[in-house]
Amino acid sequence: MRVKAALALMATILTLAVLEVGFRWVLGAYGDERQKTLYLWTREELSERQSLYRGLSYLNFGLSPAHEQVNALGYRGPEIALPKPDETYRIVAMGGSTTYGAHLESWRDAYPHQLQWRLRETFGYGDVEVVNAGVPSYSSWESLVSLALRIPDLAPDMIIVYHALNDVSARLVDPKYYDGLNASRGHWQAREDPLPVSALYRFAVKQLGFDSDAQVALPEQFRLPAGFQTCGLDTSGGEPRCGNLDMSVDQVLSANPPIYFERNLSNMIHLARAMEVDLVLLTWAYSPLEFDFPGGDLMRTDFRQGAVAEHNEIVRELSAARETGFYDLAASMPTETRYWYNGVHMTVAGTTEMARLVAAYLVSSGALDR
């Protein structure tokens, strides 16, 4: 009896081993990225292959060169020549997801590349190159640090800054912790918890209805400071409230005015002038319509529209006072649904129109001729 039990156990182990080897071979040879993510890749491989982001010293996080849409320097788009060729006029577009081009399949569809194409093909500026330095979730704080520590390596001739909504989000925090560092994003932390080695086991667990820990959303990569409280937005009542703070949203925004947004833009102007680089500020455009898309009602809220208007007014005043380049995109960009995915991020039609408007401004203002 014991011999039969031992033989049965050995047969079971051998069968599972064969199934494991076969399953891993099939996944490796024929599995798509989602299947490899769920059942095959280790935590280290996931960090290298799947994540759009990586941790960066002093900047918290940036884009990962391992991602297919990101070049070796960590920017969305094709490889960038360093040192910059003498004949190249390099524009660096800075901002958050609306510069990066969230929801757009290709880097070619984002507004920076559309702007480059327009300047070359329509206006004949064949030596212009536009680098997309936008990173989803970046506020003006991250762009300021990036301008100080990373952008100089690109030797830009012009910088275009396009920010507002992420800076509004940075204000929706406990006033005791409002310090301009975008702390609501938290501190980057690498995921070090290992995944089960067996692909077969991971497959079985998934089939039994348990969630996989393989796919990680961006917020899970961050750790908030101890005691830090974000807004906890509650719009179920008549007045939007920050449920975590027991304050209305208007009270929180009033307690956290956009002083750091102004400071960050002002310091970006200082840095650009110290680098002898032209700087252009854009007001931030959106559509107040409702969209059948995740987050499609985001910009229908009065408090966000009011806060964005505050930030755009700062852009206007700073550009006038400091005599920078300035284009009022918010006043010119169409709001029709065909230009927008969700009122915040643009469709290809939207980025094409934005590029057309900005290109026409750059040419008509003579900014490129300097």
Protein backbone atom coordinates (compact mmCIF):
# COMPACT_ATOMS: atom_id res chain seq x y z
CA MET A 1 0.00 0.00 0.00
CA ARG A 2 2.81 2.40 0.92
CA VAL A 3 4.60 1.62 -2.32
CA LYS A 4 1.44 2.36 -4.34
CA ALA A 5 0.91 5.64 -2.46
CA ALA A 6 4.53 6.65 -3.07
CA LEU A 7 4.26 5.80 -6.76
CA ALA A 8 1.00 7.76 -7.03
CA LEU A 9 2.60 10.75 -5.33
CA MET A 10 5.64 10.60 -7.61
CA ALA A 11 3.38 10.32 -10.65
CA THR A 12 1.38 13.36 -9.50
CA ILE A 13 4.54 15.39 -8.92
CA LEU A 14 5.95 14.35 -12.28
CA THR A 15 2.67 15.23 -14.03
CA LEU A 16 2.58 18.65 -12.39
CA ALA A 17 6.22 19.25 -13.30
CA VAL A 18 5.55 18.34 -16.93
CA LEU A 19 2.46 20.57 -16.96
CA GLU A 20 4.45 23.42 -15.40
CA VAL A 21 7.23 23.14 -17.97
CA GLY A 22 4.75 22.85 -20.83
CA PHE A 23 2.63 25.74 -19.58
CA ARG A 24 5.67 27.99 -19.22
CA TRP A 25 6.87 27.05 -22.72
CA VAL A 26 3.49 27.78 -24.28
CA LEU A 27 3.26 31.13 -22.47
CA GLY A 28 6.80 32.06 -23.47
CA ALA A 29 6.26 31.13 -27.11
CA TYR A 30 2.66 32.16 -27.72
CA GLY A 31 1.35 34.14 -24.73
CA ASP A 32 0.47 37.82 -25.02
CA GLU A 33 1.74 40.49 -22.62
CA ARG A 34 -1.27 40.21 -20.31
CA GLN A 35 -0.86 36.43 -19.96
CA LYS A 36 2.87 36.71 -19.32
CA THR A 37 2.19 39.43 -16.76
CA LEU A 38 -0.35 37.32 -14.88
CA TYR A 39 1.33 33.93 -14.98
CA LEU A 40 4.95 34.05 -16.07
CA TRP A 41 7.01 37.12 -15.28
CA THR A 42 8.68 37.66 -11.91
CA ARG A 43 8.31 40.89 -9.95
CA GLU A 44 11.69 42.05 -11.29
CA GLU A 45 10.72 41.27 -14.88
CA LEU A 46 7.43 43.11 -14.42
CA SER A 47 9.25 46.20 -13.20
CA GLU A 48 11.49 46.10 -16.26
CA ARG A 49 8.93 45.18 -18.91
CA GLN A 50 5.50 46.38 -17.85
CA SER A 51 5.79 49.56 -15.86
CA LEU A 52 5.66 52.90 -17.63
CA TYR A 53 7.45 54.40 -14.63
CA ARG A 54 10.67 54.13 -12.68
CA GLY A 55 11.92 55.77 -9.52
CA LEU A 56 14.22 58.76 -10.00
CA SER A 57 16.41 60.38 -7.37
CA TYR A 58 15.21 63.84 -6.29
CA LEU A 59 12.35 63.70 -8.80
CA ASN A 60 10.40 60.80 -7.26
CA PHE A 61 9.54 59.12 -10.56
CA GLY A 62 9.75 59.39 -14.33
CA LEU A 63 9.22 57.29 -17.45
CA SER A 64 10.98 53.94 -17.78
CA PRO A 65 13.20 53.43 -20.86
CA ALA A 66 12.15 49.76 -20.78
CA HIS A 67 8.69 50.77 -22.01
CA GLU A 68 8.25 50.51 -25.78
CA GLN A 69 6.96 54.09 -26.09
CA VAL A 70 9.91 55.57 -24.13
CA ASN A 71 13.41 56.31 -25.40
CA ALA A 72 16.70 55.62 -23.66
CA LEU A 73 16.69 59.03 -21.95
CA GLY A 74 13.27 58.46 -20.40
CA TYR A 75 11.07 60.59 -22.67
CA ARG A 76 8.11 59.48 -24.78
CA GLY A 77 9.12 59.31 -28.40
CA PRO A 78 12.07 58.44 -30.65
CA GLU A 79 15.69 58.46 -29.52
CA ILE A 80 17.23 61.88 -28.93
CA ALA A 81 20.66 62.76 -30.29
CA LEU A 82 23.22 63.91 -27.70
CA PRO A 83 25.04 66.14 -28.06
CA LYS A 84 22.42 68.08 -29.96
CA PRO A 85 23.33 68.48 -33.65
CA ASP A 86 24.38 72.04 -34.48
CA GLU A 87 21.61 72.50 -37.05
CA THR A 88 18.81 71.36 -34.72
CA TYR A 89 16.44 73.81 -33.03
CA ARG A 90 15.17 71.78 -30.04
CA ILE A 91 11.88 72.54 -28.28
CA VAL A 92 11.12 70.68 -25.05
CA ALA A 93 7.42 70.38 -24.17
CA MET A 94 6.88 69.98 -20.42
CA GLY A 95 3.71 69.03 -18.56
CA GLY A 96 1.67 66.11 -17.25
CA SER A 97 -0.48 63.52 -18.96
CA THR A 98 -1.99 66.08 -21.34
CA THR A 99 1.49 66.69 -22.75
CA TYR A 100 2.50 63.03 -22.60
CA GLY A 101 -0.67 62.12 -24.50
CA ALA A 102 -2.65 59.82 -22.21
CA HIS A 103 -5.07 57.46 -24.01
CA LEU A 104 -3.21 57.93 -27.29
CA GLU A 105 -1.76 54.71 -28.71
CA SER A 106 1.34 56.22 -30.26
CA TRP A 107 3.80 58.93 -29.27
CA ARG A 108 3.24 60.28 -32.78
CA ASP A 109 -0.31 61.28 -31.80
CA ALA A 110 0.67 63.38 -28.78
CA TYR A 111 0.75 67.14 -29.28
CA PRO A 112 4.57 67.57 -29.14
CA HIS A 113 5.15 65.34 -32.18
CA GLN A 114 2.13 66.87 -33.92
CA LEU A 115 3.69 70.29 -33.26
CA GLN A 116 7.00 69.17 -34.75
CA TRP A 117 5.25 67.85 -37.86
CA ARG A 118 3.25 71.06 -38.28
CA LEU A 119 6.29 73.33 -37.92
CA ARG A 120 8.25 71.28 -40.43
CA GLU A 121 5.64 70.44 -43.03
CA THR A 122 3.36 73.49 -42.93
CA PHE A 123 5.80 76.27 -42.05
CA GLY A 124 9.06 74.91 -43.39
CA TYR A 125 11.07 74.83 -40.16
CA GLY A 126 12.82 71.61 -41.13
CA ASP A 127 15.43 71.81 -38.38
CA VAL A 128 12.89 71.95 -35.52
CA GLU A 129 12.72 69.00 -33.14
CA VAL A 130 10.11 68.78 -30.35
CA VAL A 131 10.86 66.53 -27.37
CA ASN A 132 7.92 65.24 -25.32
CA ALA A 133 8.98 65.67 -21.68
CA GLY A 134 5.45 65.23 -20.34
CA VAL A 135 4.92 62.63 -17.60
CA PRO A 136 1.48 61.56 -16.35
CA SER A 137 0.75 62.94 -12.85
CA TYR A 138 3.53 65.55 -13.01
CA SER A 139 2.66 68.91 -11.51
CA SER A 140 4.66 72.11 -11.97
CA TRP A 141 6.80 70.95 -9.01
CA GLU A 142 8.09 67.87 -10.85
CA SER A 143 8.58 69.87 -14.04
CA LEU A 144 10.61 72.46 -12.12
CA VAL A 145 12.89 69.78 -10.67
CA SER A 146 13.18 68.14 -14.08
CA LEU A 147 14.08 71.47 -15.66
CA ALA A 148 16.82 71.95 -13.06
CA LEU A 149 18.28 68.44 -13.14
CA ARG A 150 17.41 66.68 -16.43
CA ILE A 151 16.35 69.05 -19.20
CA PRO A 152 19.71 70.93 -19.44
CA ASP A 153 21.27 67.74 -20.84
CA LEU A 154 18.99 68.11 -23.87
CA ALA A 155 20.39 71.59 -24.66
CA PRO A 156 16.94 73.03 -25.47
CA ASP A 157 16.45 76.22 -27.45
CA MET A 158 12.86 76.64 -26.25
CA ILE A 159 10.71 75.23 -23.45
CA ILE A 160 6.91 75.07 -23.57
CA VAL A 161 5.15 74.67 -20.21
CA TYR A 162 1.58 73.35 -20.00
CA HIS A 163 0.25 72.79 -16.46
CA ALA A 164 -2.78 73.36 -14.24
CA LEU A 165 -5.03 70.43 -13.28
CA ASN A 166 -2.41 68.34 -11.45
CA ASP A 167 -1.49 71.46 -9.49
CA VAL A 168 -5.15 71.83 -8.55
CA SER A 169 -5.11 68.24 -7.27
CA ALA A 170 -1.97 69.03 -5.24
CA ARG A 171 -4.01 71.67 -3.38
CA LEU A 172 -6.70 69.19 -2.30
CA VAL A 173 -4.86 68.07 0.83
CA ASP A 174 -4.90 68.70 4.55
CA PRO A 175 -3.82 72.36 4.89
CA LYS A 176 -1.34 71.33 7.60
CA TYR A 177 0.61 69.41 4.93
CA TYR A 178 0.32 71.84 2.03
CA ASP A 179 3.96 72.63 1.19
CA GLY A 180 4.16 72.71 -2.59
CA LEU A 181 6.01 69.42 -2.91
CA ASN A 182 3.06 67.53 -4.44
CA ALA A 183 3.15 65.27 -1.39
CA SER A 184 -0.32 63.94 -2.20
CA ARG A 185 1.41 61.80 -4.79
CA GLY A 186 3.55 60.21 -2.07
CA HIS A 187 7.03 58.75 -2.25
CA TRP A 188 8.00 56.21 -4.89
CA GLN A 189 8.65 52.73 -3.59
CA ALA A 190 9.72 49.71 -5.59
CA ARG A 191 7.55 46.60 -5.27
CA GLU A 192 9.79 43.97 -3.71
CA ASP A 193 7.19 41.34 -2.74
CA PRO A 194 7.93 38.24 -4.82
CA LEU A 195 5.30 36.54 -6.96
CA PRO A 196 4.76 32.74 -6.83
CA VAL A 197 7.33 30.93 -8.94
CA SER A 198 4.86 28.45 -10.42
CA ALA A 199 3.02 29.72 -13.49
CA LEU A 200 0.57 26.83 -13.12
CA TYR A 201 -0.24 27.85 -9.55
CA ARG A 202 -0.81 31.46 -10.57
CA PHE A 203 -3.10 30.28 -13.37
CA ALA A 204 -5.10 28.06 -11.00
CA VAL A 205 -5.50 30.86 -8.43
CA LYS A 206 -6.73 33.22 -11.13
CA GLN A 207 -9.25 30.66 -12.41
CA LEU A 208 -10.58 30.26 -8.87
CA GLY A 209 -11.51 33.93 -8.90
CA PHE A 210 -8.73 35.43 -6.79
CA ASP A 211 -7.20 38.73 -7.86
CA SER A 212 -3.67 38.66 -9.16
CA ASP A 213 -1.06 40.85 -7.51
CA ALA A 214 0.94 40.98 -10.74
CA GLN A 215 -0.61 44.07 -12.30
CA VAL A 216 0.07 47.18 -10.25
CA ALA A 217 -1.63 50.55 -10.72
CA LEU A 218 0.53 53.67 -10.44
CA PRO A 219 -0.91 54.82 -7.06
CA GLU A 220 0.21 51.51 -5.52
CA GLN A 221 3.83 52.45 -6.22
CA PHE A 222 3.69 55.33 -3.75
CA ARG A 223 3.71 55.65 0.00
CA LEU A 224 2.13 58.70 1.60
CA PRO A 225 3.95 60.49 4.45
CA ALA A 226 2.83 59.42 7.93
CA GLY A 227 -0.34 61.23 8.97
CA PHE A 228 -0.88 62.78 5.55
CA GLN A 229 -4.50 63.24 4.50
CA THR A 230 -5.76 63.84 0.99
CA CYS A 231 -9.19 65.28 0.26
CA GLY A 232 -11.31 62.14 -0.03
CA LEU A 233 -13.66 63.90 -2.43
CA ASP A 234 -17.37 63.39 -1.76
CA THR A 235 -19.81 64.77 -4.34
CA SER A 236 -22.88 62.85 -3.17
CA GLY A 237 -24.39 65.90 -1.48
CA GLY A 238 -25.19 69.34 -2.78
CA GLU A 239 -21.77 70.79 -1.92
CA PRO A 240 -18.56 68.92 -2.82
CA ARG A 241 -16.72 68.03 0.37
CA CYS A 242 -13.36 66.61 1.39
CA GLY A 243 -14.63 63.75 3.51
CA ASN A 244 -11.20 62.95 4.97
CA LEU A 245 -10.81 66.53 6.20
CA ASP A 246 -14.37 67.41 7.23
CA MET A 247 -14.16 70.55 5.08
CA SER A 248 -15.84 71.66 1.90
CA VAL A 249 -13.72 71.59 -1.24
CA ASP A 250 -13.99 75.37 -1.50
CA GLN A 251 -12.68 75.72 2.06
CA VAL A 252 -9.69 73.49 1.27
CA LEU A 253 -8.86 75.35 -1.94
CA SER A 254 -9.17 78.66 -0.11
CA ALA A 255 -6.84 77.42 2.64
CA ASN A 256 -4.37 76.14 0.02
CA PRO A 257 -4.04 78.98 -2.52
CA PRO A 258 -1.99 78.44 -5.72
CA ILE A 259 1.11 80.14 -4.32
CA TYR A 260 3.35 77.18 -5.13
CA PHE A 261 2.10 76.96 -8.70
CA GLU A 262 3.14 80.60 -9.15
CA ARG A 263 6.46 79.96 -7.40
CA ASN A 264 7.24 76.93 -9.56
CA LEU A 265 6.47 78.72 -12.83
CA SER A 266 8.46 81.74 -11.70
CA ASN A 267 11.46 79.56 -10.90
CA MET A 268 11.13 77.82 -14.27
CA ILE A 269 11.36 81.24 -15.90
CA HIS A 270 14.50 82.00 -13.84
CA LEU A 271 16.11 78.71 -14.84
CA ALA A 272 15.24 79.10 -18.51
CA ARG A 273 16.80 82.57 -18.58
CA ALA A 274 19.90 81.33 -16.79
CA MET A 275 20.15 78.64 -19.50
CA GLU A 276 19.54 81.32 -22.19
CA VAL A 277 16.50 79.37 -23.36
CA ASP A 278 13.22 80.87 -24.57
CA LEU A 279 10.19 79.87 -22.49
CA VAL A 280 6.55 79.81 -23.59
CA LEU A 281 3.67 79.46 -21.12
CA LEU A 282 0.34 78.02 -22.24
CA THR A 283 -2.96 78.34 -20.41
CA TRP A 284 -4.54 74.95 -19.74
CA ALA A 285 -7.50 73.98 -21.92
CA TYR A 286 -10.35 71.58 -21.18
CA SER A 287 -13.91 70.79 -22.22
CA PRO A 288 -16.76 71.27 -19.69
CA LEU A 289 -18.99 68.80 -21.55
CA GLU A 290 -19.87 65.33 -20.25
CA PHE A 291 -18.19 62.34 -21.89
CA ASP A 292 -19.00 58.64 -21.94
CA PHE A 293 -15.47 57.79 -20.88
CA PRO A 294 -13.73 57.11 -17.52
CA GLY A 295 -13.52 60.45 -15.72
CA GLY A 296 -15.79 61.95 -18.36
CA ASP A 297 -17.46 64.32 -15.91
CA LEU A 298 -14.25 65.52 -14.24
CA MET A 299 -14.29 69.03 -15.68
CA ARG A 300 -18.01 69.57 -15.19
CA THR A 301 -17.42 70.44 -11.52
CA ASP A 302 -17.51 74.14 -10.66
CA PHE A 303 -14.65 73.92 -8.18
CA ARG A 304 -12.25 72.43 -10.74
CA GLN A 305 -13.23 74.96 -13.38
CA GLY A 306 -12.78 77.77 -10.86
CA ALA A 307 -9.41 76.47 -9.69
CA VAL A 308 -8.13 76.00 -13.25
CA ALA A 309 -9.23 79.58 -13.99
CA GLU A 310 -7.12 80.74 -11.01
CA HIS A 311 -4.09 78.90 -12.35
CA ASN A 312 -4.59 80.16 -15.89
CA GLU A 313 -4.79 83.72 -14.61
CA ILE A 314 -1.44 83.21 -12.89
CA VAL A 315 0.00 82.05 -16.22
CA ARG A 316 -1.32 85.17 -17.93
CA GLU A 317 -0.02 87.53 -15.25
CA LEU A 318 3.40 85.89 -14.98
CA SER A 319 3.96 85.87 -18.72
CA ALA A 320 3.07 89.57 -18.91
CA ALA A 321 5.16 90.58 -15.91
CA ARG A 322 8.18 88.50 -16.90
CA GLU A 323 7.81 89.04 -20.65
CA THR A 324 7.86 85.37 -21.57
CA GLY A 325 6.26 83.79 -24.59
CA PHE A 326 2.56 83.21 -24.01
CA TYR A 327 -0.32 81.59 -25.82
CA ASP A 328 -3.86 81.50 -24.44
CA LEU A 329 -4.75 77.97 -25.49
CA ALA A 330 -7.72 77.87 -23.09
CA ALA A 331 -9.33 80.73 -25.02
CA SER A 332 -8.74 79.13 -28.42
CA MET A 333 -9.08 75.36 -28.05
CA PRO A 334 -12.48 73.98 -29.21
CA THR A 335 -14.57 72.14 -26.60
CA GLU A 336 -16.55 69.87 -28.97
CA THR A 337 -16.56 66.22 -28.00
CA ARG A 338 -14.61 65.05 -31.05
CA TYR A 339 -11.53 66.79 -29.70
CA TRP A 340 -11.62 65.18 -26.24
CA TYR A 341 -11.68 61.76 -24.62
CA ASN A 342 -12.91 62.95 -21.25
CA GLY A 343 -12.73 66.74 -21.13
CA VAL A 344 -9.12 66.58 -19.85
CA HIS A 345 -7.23 64.44 -22.36
CA MET A 346 -7.46 65.07 -26.08
CA THR A 347 -8.18 62.74 -28.96
CA VAL A 348 -5.91 62.72 -32.00
CA ALA A 349 -8.17 65.37 -33.51
CA GLY A 350 -7.62 67.43 -30.35
CA THR A 351 -3.83 67.12 -30.24
CA THR A 352 -3.69 67.92 -33.95
CA GLU A 353 -5.73 71.08 -33.40
CA MET A 354 -3.67 72.05 -30.35
CA ALA A 355 -0.48 71.63 -32.38
CA ARG A 356 -1.93 73.72 -35.20
CA LEU A 357 -2.81 76.56 -32.80
CA VAL A 358 0.52 76.53 -30.96
CA ALA A 359 2.52 76.29 -34.20
CA ALA A 360 0.67 79.25 -35.68
CA TYR A 361 1.42 81.27 -32.52
CA LEU A 362 5.14 80.37 -32.55
CA VAL A 363 5.47 81.37 -36.19
CA SER A 364 3.38 84.55 -36.04
CA SER A 365 5.09 85.77 -32.86
CA GLY A 366 8.54 85.36 -34.40
CA ALA A 367 9.65 83.18 -31.47
CA LEU A 368 11.38 80.66 -33.73
CA ASP A 369 13.24 83.32 -35.66
CA ARG A 370 15.14 84.41 -32.58
